[in-house]
Each structure stands twice: as structure tokens, then as C-alpha cells.
PDB file of C-alpha atoms in Angstrom:
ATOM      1  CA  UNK R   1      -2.506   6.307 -36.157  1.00 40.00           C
ATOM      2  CA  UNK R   2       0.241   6.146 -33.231  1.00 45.00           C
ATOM      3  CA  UNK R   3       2.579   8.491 -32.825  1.00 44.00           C
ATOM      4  CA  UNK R   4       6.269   8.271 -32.011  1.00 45.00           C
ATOM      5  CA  UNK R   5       8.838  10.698 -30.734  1.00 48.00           C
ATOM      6  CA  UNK R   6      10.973   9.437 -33.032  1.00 45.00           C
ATOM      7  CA  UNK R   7      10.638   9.442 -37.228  1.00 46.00           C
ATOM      8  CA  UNK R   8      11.980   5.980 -36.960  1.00 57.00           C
ATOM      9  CA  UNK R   9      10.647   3.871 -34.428  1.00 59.00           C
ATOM     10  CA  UNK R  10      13.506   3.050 -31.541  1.00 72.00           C
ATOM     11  CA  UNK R  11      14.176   2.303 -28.226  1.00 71.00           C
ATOM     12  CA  UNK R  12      14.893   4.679 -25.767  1.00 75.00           C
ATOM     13  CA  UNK R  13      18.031   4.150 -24.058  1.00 82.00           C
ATOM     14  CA  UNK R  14      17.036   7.136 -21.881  1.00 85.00           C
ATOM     15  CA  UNK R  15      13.903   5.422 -20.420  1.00 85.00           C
ATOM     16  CA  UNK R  16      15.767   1.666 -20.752  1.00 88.00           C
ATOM     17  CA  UNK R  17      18.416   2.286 -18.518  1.00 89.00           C
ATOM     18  CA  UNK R  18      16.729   4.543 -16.416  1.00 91.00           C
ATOM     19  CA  UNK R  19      14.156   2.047 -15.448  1.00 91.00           C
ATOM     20  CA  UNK R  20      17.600  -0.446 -15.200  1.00 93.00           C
ATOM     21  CA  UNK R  21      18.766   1.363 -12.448  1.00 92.00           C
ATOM     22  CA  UNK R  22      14.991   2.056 -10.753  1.00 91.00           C
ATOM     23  CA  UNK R  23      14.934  -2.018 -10.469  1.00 92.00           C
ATOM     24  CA  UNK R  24      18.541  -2.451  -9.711  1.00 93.00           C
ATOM     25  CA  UNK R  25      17.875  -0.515  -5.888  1.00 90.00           C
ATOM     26  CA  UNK R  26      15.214  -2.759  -5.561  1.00 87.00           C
ATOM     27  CA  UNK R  27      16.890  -5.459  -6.940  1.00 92.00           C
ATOM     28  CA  UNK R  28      19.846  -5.084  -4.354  1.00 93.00           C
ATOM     29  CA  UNK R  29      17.258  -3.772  -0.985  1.00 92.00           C
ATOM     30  CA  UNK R  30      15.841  -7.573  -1.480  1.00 91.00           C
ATOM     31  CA  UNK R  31      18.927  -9.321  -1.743  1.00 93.00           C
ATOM     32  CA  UNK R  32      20.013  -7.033   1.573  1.00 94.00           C
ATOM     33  CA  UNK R  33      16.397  -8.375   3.433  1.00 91.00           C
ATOM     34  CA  UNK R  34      16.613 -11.609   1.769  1.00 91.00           C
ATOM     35  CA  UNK R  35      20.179 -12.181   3.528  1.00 91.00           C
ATOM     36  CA  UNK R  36      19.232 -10.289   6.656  1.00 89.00           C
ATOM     37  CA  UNK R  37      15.981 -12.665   6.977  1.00 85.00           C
ATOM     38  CA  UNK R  38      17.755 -15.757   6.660  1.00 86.00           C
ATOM     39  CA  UNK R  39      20.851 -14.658   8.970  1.00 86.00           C
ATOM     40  CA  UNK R  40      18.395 -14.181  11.244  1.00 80.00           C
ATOM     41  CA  UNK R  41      16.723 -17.780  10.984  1.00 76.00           C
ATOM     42  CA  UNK R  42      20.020 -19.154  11.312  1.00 77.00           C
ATOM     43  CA  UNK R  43      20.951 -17.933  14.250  1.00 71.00           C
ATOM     44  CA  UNK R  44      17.348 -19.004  15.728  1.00 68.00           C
ATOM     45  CA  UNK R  45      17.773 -22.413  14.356  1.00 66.00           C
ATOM     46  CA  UNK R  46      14.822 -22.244  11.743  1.00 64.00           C
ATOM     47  CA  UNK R  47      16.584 -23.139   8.877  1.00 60.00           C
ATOM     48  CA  UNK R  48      17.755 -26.560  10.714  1.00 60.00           C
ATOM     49  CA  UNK R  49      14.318 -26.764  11.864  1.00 60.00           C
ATOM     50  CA  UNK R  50      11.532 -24.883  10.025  1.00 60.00           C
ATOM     51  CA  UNK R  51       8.277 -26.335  11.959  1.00 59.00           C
ATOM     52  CA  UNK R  52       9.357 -23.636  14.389  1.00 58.00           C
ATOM     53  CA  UNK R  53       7.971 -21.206  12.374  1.00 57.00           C
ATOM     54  CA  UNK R  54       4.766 -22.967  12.232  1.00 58.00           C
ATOM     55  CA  UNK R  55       4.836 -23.498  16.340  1.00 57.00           C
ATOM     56  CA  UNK R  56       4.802 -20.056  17.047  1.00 57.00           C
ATOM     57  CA  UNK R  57       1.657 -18.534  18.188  1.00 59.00           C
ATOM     58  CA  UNK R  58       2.217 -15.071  17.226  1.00 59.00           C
ATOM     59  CA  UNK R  59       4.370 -13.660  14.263  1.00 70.00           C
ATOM     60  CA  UNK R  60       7.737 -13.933  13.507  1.00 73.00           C
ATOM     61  CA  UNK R  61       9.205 -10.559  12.566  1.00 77.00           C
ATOM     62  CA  UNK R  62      11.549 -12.193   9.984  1.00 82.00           C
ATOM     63  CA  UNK R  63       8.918 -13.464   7.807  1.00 83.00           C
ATOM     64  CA  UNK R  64       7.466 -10.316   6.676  1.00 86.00           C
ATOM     65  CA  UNK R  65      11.467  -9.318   5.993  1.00 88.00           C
ATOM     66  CA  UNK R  66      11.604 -12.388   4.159  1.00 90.00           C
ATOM     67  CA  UNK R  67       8.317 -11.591   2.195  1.00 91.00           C
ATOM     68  CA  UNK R  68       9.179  -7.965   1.254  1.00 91.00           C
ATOM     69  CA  UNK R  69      12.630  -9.356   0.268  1.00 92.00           C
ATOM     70  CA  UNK R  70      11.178 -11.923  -2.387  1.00 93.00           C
ATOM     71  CA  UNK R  71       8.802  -9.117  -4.434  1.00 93.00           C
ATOM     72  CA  UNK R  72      11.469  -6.631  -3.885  1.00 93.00           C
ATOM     73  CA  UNK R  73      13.880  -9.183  -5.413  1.00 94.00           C
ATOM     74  CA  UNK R  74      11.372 -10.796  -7.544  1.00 94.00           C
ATOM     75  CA  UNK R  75      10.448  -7.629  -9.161  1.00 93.00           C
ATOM     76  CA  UNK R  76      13.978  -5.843  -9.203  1.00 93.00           C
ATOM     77  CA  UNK R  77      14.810  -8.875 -10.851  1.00 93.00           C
ATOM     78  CA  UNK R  78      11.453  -8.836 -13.914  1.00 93.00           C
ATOM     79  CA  UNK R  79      12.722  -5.021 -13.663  1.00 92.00           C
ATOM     80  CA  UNK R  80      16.207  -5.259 -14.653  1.00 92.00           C
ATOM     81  CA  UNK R  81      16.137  -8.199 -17.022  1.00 93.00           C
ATOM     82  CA  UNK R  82      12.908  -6.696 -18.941  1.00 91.00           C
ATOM     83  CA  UNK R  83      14.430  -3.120 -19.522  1.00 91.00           C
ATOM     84  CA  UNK R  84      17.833  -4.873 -20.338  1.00 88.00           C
ATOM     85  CA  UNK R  85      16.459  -7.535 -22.439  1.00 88.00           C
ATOM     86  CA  UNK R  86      13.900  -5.601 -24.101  1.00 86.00           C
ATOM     87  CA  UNK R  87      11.257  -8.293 -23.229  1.00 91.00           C
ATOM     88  CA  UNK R  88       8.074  -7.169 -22.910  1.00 91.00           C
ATOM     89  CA  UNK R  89       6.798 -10.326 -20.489  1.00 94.00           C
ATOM     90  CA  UNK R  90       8.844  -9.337 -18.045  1.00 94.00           C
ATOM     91  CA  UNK R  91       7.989  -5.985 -18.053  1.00 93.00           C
ATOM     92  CA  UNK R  92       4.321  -6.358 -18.323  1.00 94.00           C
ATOM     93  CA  UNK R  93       5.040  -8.339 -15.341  1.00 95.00           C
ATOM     94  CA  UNK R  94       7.043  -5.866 -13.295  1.00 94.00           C
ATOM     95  CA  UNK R  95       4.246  -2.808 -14.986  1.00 94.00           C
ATOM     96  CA  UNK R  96       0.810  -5.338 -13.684  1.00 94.00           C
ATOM     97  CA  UNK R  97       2.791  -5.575 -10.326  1.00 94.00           C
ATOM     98  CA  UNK R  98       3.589  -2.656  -9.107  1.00 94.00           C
ATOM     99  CA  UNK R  99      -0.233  -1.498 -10.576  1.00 94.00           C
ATOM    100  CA  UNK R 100      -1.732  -3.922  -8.374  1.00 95.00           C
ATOM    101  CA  UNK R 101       0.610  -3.291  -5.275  1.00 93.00           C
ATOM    102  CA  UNK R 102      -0.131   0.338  -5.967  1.00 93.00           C
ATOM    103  CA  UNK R 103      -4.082   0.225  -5.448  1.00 94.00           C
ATOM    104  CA  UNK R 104      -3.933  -2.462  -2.724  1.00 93.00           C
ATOM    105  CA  UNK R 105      -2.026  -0.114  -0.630  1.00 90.00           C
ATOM    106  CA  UNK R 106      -4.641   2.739  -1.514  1.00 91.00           C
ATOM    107  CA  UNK R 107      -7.418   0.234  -0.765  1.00 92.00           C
ATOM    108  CA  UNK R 108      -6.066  -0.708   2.738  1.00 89.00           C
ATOM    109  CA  UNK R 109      -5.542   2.984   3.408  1.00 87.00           C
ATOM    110  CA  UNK R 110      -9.152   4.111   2.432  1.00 89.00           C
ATOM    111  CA  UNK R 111     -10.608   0.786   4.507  1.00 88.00           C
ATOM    112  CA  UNK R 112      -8.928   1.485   7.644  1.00 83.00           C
ATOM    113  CA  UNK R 113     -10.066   5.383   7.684  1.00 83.00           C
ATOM    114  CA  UNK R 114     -13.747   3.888   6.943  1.00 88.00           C
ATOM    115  CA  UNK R 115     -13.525   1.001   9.445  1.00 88.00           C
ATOM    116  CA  UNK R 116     -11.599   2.698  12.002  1.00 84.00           C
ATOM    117  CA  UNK R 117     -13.560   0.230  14.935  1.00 86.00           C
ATOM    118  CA  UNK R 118     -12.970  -2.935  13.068  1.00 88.00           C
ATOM    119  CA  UNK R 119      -9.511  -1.954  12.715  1.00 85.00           C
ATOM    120  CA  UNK R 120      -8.856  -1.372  16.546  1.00 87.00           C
ATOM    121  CA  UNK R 121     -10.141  -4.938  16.922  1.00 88.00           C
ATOM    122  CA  UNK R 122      -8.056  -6.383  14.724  1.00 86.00           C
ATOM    123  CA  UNK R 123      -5.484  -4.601  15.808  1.00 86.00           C
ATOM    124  CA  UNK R 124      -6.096  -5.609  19.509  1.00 88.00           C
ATOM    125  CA  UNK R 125      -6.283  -9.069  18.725  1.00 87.00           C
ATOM    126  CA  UNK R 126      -3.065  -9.328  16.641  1.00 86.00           C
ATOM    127  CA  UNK R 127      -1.450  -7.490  19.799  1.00 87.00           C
ATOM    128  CA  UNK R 128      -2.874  -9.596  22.404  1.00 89.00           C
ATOM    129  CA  UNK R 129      -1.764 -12.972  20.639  1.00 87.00           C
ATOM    130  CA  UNK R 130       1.975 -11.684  20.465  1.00 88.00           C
ATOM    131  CA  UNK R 131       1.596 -10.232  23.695  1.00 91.00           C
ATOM    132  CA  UNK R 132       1.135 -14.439  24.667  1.00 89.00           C
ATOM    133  CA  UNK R 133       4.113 -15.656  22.690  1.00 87.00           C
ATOM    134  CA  UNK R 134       6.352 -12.970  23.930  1.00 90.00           C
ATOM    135  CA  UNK R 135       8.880 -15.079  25.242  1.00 87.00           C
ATOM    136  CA  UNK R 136       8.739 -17.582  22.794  1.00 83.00           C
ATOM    137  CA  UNK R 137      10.503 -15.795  20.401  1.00 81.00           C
ATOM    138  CA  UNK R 138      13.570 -13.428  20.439  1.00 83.00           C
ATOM    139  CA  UNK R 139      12.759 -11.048  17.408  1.00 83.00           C
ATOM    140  CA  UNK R 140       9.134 -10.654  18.288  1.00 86.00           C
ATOM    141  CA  UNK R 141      10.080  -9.947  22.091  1.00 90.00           C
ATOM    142  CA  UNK R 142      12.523  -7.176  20.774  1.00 89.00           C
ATOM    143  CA  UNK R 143       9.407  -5.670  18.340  1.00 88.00           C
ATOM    144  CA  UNK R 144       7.254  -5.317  21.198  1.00 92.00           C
ATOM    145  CA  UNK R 145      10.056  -3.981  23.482  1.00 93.00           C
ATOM    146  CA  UNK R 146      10.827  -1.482  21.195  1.00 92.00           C
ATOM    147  CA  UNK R 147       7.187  -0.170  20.166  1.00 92.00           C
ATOM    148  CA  UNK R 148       6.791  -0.159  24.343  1.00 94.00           C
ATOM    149  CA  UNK R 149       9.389   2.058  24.562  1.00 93.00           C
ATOM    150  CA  UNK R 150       8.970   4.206  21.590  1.00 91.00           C
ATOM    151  CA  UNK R 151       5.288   4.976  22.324  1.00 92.00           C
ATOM    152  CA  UNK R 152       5.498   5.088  26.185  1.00 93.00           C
ATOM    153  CA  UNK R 153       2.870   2.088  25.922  1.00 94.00           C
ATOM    154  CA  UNK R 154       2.416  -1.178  28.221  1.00 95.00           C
ATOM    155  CA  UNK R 155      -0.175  -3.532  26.692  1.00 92.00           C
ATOM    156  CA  UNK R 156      -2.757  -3.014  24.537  1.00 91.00           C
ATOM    157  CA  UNK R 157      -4.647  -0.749  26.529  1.00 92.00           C
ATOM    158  CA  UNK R 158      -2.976  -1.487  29.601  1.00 93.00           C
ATOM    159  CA  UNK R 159      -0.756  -3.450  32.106  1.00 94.00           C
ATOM    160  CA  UNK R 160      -2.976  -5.990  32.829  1.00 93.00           C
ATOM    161  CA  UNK R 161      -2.618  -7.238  29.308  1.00 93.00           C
ATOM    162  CA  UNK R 162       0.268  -9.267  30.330  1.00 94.00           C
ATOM    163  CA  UNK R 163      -1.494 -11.472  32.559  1.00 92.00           C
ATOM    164  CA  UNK R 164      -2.484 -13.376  29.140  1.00 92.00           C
ATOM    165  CA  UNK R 165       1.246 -14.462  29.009  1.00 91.00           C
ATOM    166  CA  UNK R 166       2.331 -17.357  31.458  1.00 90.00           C
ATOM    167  CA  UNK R 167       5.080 -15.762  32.912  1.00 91.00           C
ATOM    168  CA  UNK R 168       3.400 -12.141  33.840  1.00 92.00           C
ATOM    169  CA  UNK R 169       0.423 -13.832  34.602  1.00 91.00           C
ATOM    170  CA  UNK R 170      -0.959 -13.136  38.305  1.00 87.00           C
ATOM    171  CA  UNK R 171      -2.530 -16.223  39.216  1.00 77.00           C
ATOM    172  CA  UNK R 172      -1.498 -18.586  41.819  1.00 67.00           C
ATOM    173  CA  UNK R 173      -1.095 -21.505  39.387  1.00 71.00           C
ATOM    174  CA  UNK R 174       2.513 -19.237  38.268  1.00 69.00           C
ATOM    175  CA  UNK R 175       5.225 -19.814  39.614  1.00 78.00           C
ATOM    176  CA  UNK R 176       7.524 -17.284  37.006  1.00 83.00           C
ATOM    177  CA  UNK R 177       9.661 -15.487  38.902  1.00 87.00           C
ATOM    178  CA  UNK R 178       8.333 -12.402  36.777  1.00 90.00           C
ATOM    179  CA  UNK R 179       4.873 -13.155  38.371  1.00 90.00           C
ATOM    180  CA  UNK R 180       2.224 -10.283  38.246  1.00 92.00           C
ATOM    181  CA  UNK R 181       5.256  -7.650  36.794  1.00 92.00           C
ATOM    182  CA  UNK R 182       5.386  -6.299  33.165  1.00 94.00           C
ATOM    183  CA  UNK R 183       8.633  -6.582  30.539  1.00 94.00           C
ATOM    184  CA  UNK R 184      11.755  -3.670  31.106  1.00 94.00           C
ATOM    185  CA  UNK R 185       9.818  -1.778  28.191  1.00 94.00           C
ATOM    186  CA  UNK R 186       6.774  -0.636  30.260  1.00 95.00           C
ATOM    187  CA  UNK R 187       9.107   1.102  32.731  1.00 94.00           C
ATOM    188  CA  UNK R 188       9.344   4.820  33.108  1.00 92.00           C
ATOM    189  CA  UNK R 189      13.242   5.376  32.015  1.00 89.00           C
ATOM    190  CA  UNK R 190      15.441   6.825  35.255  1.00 83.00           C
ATOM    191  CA  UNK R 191      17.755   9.344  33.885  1.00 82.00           C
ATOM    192  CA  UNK R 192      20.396   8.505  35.983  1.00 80.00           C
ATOM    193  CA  UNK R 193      20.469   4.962  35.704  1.00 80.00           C
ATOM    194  CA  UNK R 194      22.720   4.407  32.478  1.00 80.00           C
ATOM    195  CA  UNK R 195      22.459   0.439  32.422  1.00 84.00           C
ATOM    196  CA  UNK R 196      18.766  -1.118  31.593  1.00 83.00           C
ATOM    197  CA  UNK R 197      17.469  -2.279  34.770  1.00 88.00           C
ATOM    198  CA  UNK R 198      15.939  -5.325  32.742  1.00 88.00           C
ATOM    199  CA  UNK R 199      14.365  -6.625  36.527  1.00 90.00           C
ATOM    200  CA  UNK R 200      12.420  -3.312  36.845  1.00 90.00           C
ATOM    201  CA  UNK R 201       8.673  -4.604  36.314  1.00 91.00           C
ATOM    202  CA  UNK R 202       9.122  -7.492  39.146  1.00 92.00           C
ATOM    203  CA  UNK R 203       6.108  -7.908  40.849  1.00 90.00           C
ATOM    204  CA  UNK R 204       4.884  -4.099  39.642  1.00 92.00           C
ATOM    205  CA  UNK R 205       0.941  -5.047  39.476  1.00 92.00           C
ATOM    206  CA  UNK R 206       0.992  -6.682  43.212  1.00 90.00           C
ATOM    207  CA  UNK R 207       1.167  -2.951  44.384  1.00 90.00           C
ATOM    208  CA  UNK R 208      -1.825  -0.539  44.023  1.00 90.00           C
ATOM    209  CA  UNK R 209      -3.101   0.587  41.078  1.00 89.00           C
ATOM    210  CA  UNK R 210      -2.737   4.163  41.849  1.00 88.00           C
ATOM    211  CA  UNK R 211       0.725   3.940  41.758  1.00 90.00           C
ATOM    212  CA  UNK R 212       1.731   2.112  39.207  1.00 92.00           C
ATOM    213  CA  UNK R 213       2.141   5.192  36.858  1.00 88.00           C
ATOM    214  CA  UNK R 214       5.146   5.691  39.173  1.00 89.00           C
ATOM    215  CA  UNK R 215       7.136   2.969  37.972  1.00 92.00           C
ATOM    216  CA  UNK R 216       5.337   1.935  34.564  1.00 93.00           C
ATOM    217  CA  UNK R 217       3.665   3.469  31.712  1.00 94.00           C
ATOM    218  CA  UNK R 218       0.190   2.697  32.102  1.00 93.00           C
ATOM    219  CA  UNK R 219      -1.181   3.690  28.874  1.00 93.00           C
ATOM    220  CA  UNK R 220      -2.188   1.241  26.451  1.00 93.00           C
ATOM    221  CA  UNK R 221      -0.069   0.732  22.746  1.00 92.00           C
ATOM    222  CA  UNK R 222      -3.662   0.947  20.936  1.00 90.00           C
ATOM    223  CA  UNK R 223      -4.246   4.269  22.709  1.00 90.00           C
ATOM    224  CA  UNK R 224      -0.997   5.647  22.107  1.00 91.00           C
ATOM    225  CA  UNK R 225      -1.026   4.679  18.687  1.00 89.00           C
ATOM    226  CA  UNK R 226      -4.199   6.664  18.167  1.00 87.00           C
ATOM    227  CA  UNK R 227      -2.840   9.949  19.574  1.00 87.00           C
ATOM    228  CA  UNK R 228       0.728   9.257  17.635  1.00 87.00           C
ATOM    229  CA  UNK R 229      -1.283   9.417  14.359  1.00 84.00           C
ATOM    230  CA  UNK R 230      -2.707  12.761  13.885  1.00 86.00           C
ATOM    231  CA  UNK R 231       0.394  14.594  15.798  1.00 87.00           C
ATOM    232  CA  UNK R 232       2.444  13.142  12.943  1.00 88.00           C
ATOM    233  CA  UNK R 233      -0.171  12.894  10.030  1.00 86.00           C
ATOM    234  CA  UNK R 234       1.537  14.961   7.740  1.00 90.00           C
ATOM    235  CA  UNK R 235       4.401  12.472   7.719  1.00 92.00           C
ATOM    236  CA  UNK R 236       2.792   9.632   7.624  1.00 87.00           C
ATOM    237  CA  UNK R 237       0.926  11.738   4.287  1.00 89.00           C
ATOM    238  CA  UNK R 238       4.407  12.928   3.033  1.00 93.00           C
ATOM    239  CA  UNK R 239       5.409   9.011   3.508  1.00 92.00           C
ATOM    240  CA  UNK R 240       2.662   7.789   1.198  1.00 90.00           C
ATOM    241  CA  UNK R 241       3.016  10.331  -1.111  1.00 92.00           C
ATOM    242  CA  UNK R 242       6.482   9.424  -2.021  1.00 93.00           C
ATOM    243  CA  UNK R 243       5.661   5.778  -2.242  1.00 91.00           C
ATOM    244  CA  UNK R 244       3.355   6.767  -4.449  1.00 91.00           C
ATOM    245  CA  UNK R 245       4.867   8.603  -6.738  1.00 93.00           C
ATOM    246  CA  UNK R 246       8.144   6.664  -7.179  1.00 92.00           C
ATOM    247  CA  UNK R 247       5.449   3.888  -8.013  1.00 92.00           C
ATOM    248  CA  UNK R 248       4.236   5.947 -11.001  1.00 93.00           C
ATOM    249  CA  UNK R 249       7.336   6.880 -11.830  1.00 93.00           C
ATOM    250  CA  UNK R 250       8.033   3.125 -12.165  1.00 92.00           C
ATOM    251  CA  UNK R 251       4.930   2.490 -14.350  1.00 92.00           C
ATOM    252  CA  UNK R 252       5.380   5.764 -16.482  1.00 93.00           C
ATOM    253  CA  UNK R 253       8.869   4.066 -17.525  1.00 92.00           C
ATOM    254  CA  UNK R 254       7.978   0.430 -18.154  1.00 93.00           C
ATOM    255  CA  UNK R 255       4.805   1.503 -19.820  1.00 92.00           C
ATOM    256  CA  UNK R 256       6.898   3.790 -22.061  1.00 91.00           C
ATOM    257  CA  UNK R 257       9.625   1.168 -22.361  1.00 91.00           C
ATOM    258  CA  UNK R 258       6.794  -1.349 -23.670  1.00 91.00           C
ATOM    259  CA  UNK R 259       5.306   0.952 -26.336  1.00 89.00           C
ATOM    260  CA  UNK R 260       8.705   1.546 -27.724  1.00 86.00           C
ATOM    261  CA  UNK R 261       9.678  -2.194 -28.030  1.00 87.00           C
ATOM    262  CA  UNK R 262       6.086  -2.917 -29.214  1.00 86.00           C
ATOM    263  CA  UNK R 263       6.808   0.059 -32.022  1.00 83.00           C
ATOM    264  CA  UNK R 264       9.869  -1.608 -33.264  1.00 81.00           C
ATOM    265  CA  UNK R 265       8.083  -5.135 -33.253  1.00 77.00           C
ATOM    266  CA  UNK R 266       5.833  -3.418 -35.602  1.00 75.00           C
ATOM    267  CA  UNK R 267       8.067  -1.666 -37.772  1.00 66.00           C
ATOM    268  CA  UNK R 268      10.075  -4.655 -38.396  1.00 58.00           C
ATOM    269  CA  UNK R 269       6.320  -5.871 -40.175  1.00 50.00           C
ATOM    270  CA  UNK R 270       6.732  -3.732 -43.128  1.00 45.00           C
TER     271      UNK R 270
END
């Protein structure tokens, strides 16, 4: 025997247009990385062109914009038209979805706290291979720039990391005019310079080691990374919390949505 809150079985319009306007913010956030992804293709010349993507070594920043833009439009979309329409497909689809996205994000979390080593190596690797395409691609060069700079960082664990790109490399076979130096975003900032010296890492690593920490950060992004974590773990916690929970919230309403319609469906039987 099931039980209702109602004598006579009904949707809520409580939960229906409450989970309406859940999917319509994440209905709208894709559209907003969906247009933001492909503006930014454009102006690279991808969308005239798109075997650049495949060409590129590392990653292109814009694709993972791109992919959170089609689920969060994809299920905004399942969201809005299921509570709307009443149909249960859709919302099954949108409830199954967010389910799965839910405990592959607790998965990754609980594998990289067991696998901490294999997870620095991965991590390492991915690094290194952009660190080799970093001038091959504008959005990429700006994502490295700016974790450099935000973590006080140069390399994975270190300036020499950049002799795996052609133009920082130190051999003899270079001739880059940025030869045996590091990118702007491994210098130590001058207060009083208010324009970016963007020339600051010339040549950099042809001086001695032990006084490179003069000029450049010589701590690695892997390292830094690492210490960033547990100074700001209760963040990162409060962070995935609140993911969390707004995903729940989001299940609690299109699971509740779905028993309603499917009590209706029923009553309309006898």
C-alpha cells in the first residue's frame, strides 16, 4: 500500500516548478560555456579548421568548457522539459544522471586519497606534455601562466622542466631566442615594476643554480600543489559538500516529481 500526501493523487506544483527552475540555472550556465567555448574556437580558427584540435599535443582548455557545457545543457535541458512536461523519461534521465555523476565524483575523490603516488604520476605526466605544447596553443599557454603565478610554481618540480619544450630548451641544436630561460610566470613579481616584464626569464638557467631563486620561483607546481591542499582543505571539503548536496537536492525533487506522476498514471487505472 503506497502512500500519498495527498487524498487524491496529484502533482506537486511545489516540487514541479521548483525542480523547473533547479534545471533552468543549469540550463542557462551551459548555454553561457557552450557560447564561451565556441567564441573561443573561433577566434583560434578551430571551427574553420577542426583537425587542430586533434594536432595538439597537450589539451585544449576549451574542450573541457565545451564538455561541461553539453551535460550542463543536456541535462538542464531533460531537467526543464521533464518537470514541465510531466514526462517521466526525461526525468529518469536527468534523476540516473546526476546519480551516476554523483558517485563518480565520490569515486575519483576516494581513489586519489588511496593512490596518492599514482596520482602524482599522472599528474606529472599530464603537466609535462602541456609543458611541451606550451606555445602551440594560446588558451593552454594562459592556464599554465596563470597556475605559475597563482602557486608561485615553475615546472613540475622545477625549472628545468622547460627544457622539454623547443623553445626553453638548453641545447645547442636551439636557436629560440628564449633559449635556456623559463615563461614571465616563473618570475618573482617586482613590486615596483607595474607593466609585466614578459622578457624576464631570458636566458635565467645559463646562470648558477644558486641563484636562480633570485629571479624565478624554483619550486615545482606538483610540490606546491601538495602544500596548497591541506592549508586550504576545509574549502576544498566545504566545496564538495555543496556540490553534493545541491546534487541530492536535485534527485530528492525528480525522484519525488516521478512518484507523483507515476501516482496519477495509476489512479487514472481505476
Amino acid at each position: 500500500m503506497h502512500y500519498y500526501r495527498y487524498s487524491n493523487a496529484e502533482v506537486s506544483c511545489w516540487y514541479k516548478y521548483l525542480l523547473f527552475s533547479y534545471n533552468i540555472v543549469f540550463w542557462l550556465a551551459g548555454v553561457v560555456f557552450l557560447g564561451v567555448g565556441l567564441w573561443a574556437w573561433s577566434e583560434k580558427g578551430v571551427l574553420s579548421d577542426l583537425t587542430k584540435v586533434t594536432r595538439l599535443h597537450g589539451i585544449d582548455p576549451v574542450v573541457l568548457v565545451l564538455m561541461v557545457g553539453v551535460v550542463m545543457f543536456t541535462l538542464g535541458f531533460a531537467g526543464c522539459v521533464g518537470a514541465l512536461r510531466e514526462n517521466i523519461c526525461l526525468l529518469k534521465f536527468f534523476c540516473g544522471t546526476i546519480v551516476l555523476i554523483f558517485f563518480l565524483e565520490l569515486a575519483v575523490a576516494v581513489l586519489a586519497f588511496l593512490f596518492q603516488d599514482w596520482v602524482r604520476d599522472r599528474f606529472r605526466e599530464f603537466f609535462e606534455s602541456n609543458i611541451r605544447s606550451y606555445r602551440d596553443d594560446i588558451d593552454l599557454q594562459n592556464l599554465i601562466d596563470s597556475l605559475q603565478k597563482a602557486n608561485q610554481c615553475c615546472g613540475a618540480y622545477g625549472p628545468e622542466d622547460w627544457d622539454l619544450n623547443i623553445y626553453f630548451n638548453c641545447s645547442g641544436a636551439s636557436y629560440s631566442r628564449e633559449k635556456c630561460g623559463v615563461p614571465f610566470s616563473c618570475c618573482v613579481p617586482d613590486p615596483a615594476q607595474k607593466v609585466v616584464n614578459t622578457q624576464c626569464g631570458y636566458d635565467v638557467r645559463t646562470q648558477l643554480k644558486s641563484k636562480w631563486d633570485e629571479s624565478i620561483f624554483t619550486k615545482g607546481c606538483i610540490q606546491a600543489l601538495e602544500g596548497w591542499l591541506p592549508r586550504n582543505i576545509y574549502i576544498v571539503a566545504g566545496v564538495f559538500i555543496a556540490i553534493s548536496l545541491l546534487q541530492i537536492f536535485g534527485i530528492f525533487l525528480a525522484k519525488t516529481l516521478i512518484s507523483d506522476i507515476e501516482a496519477v498514471k495509476a489512479g487514472h487505472h481505476f
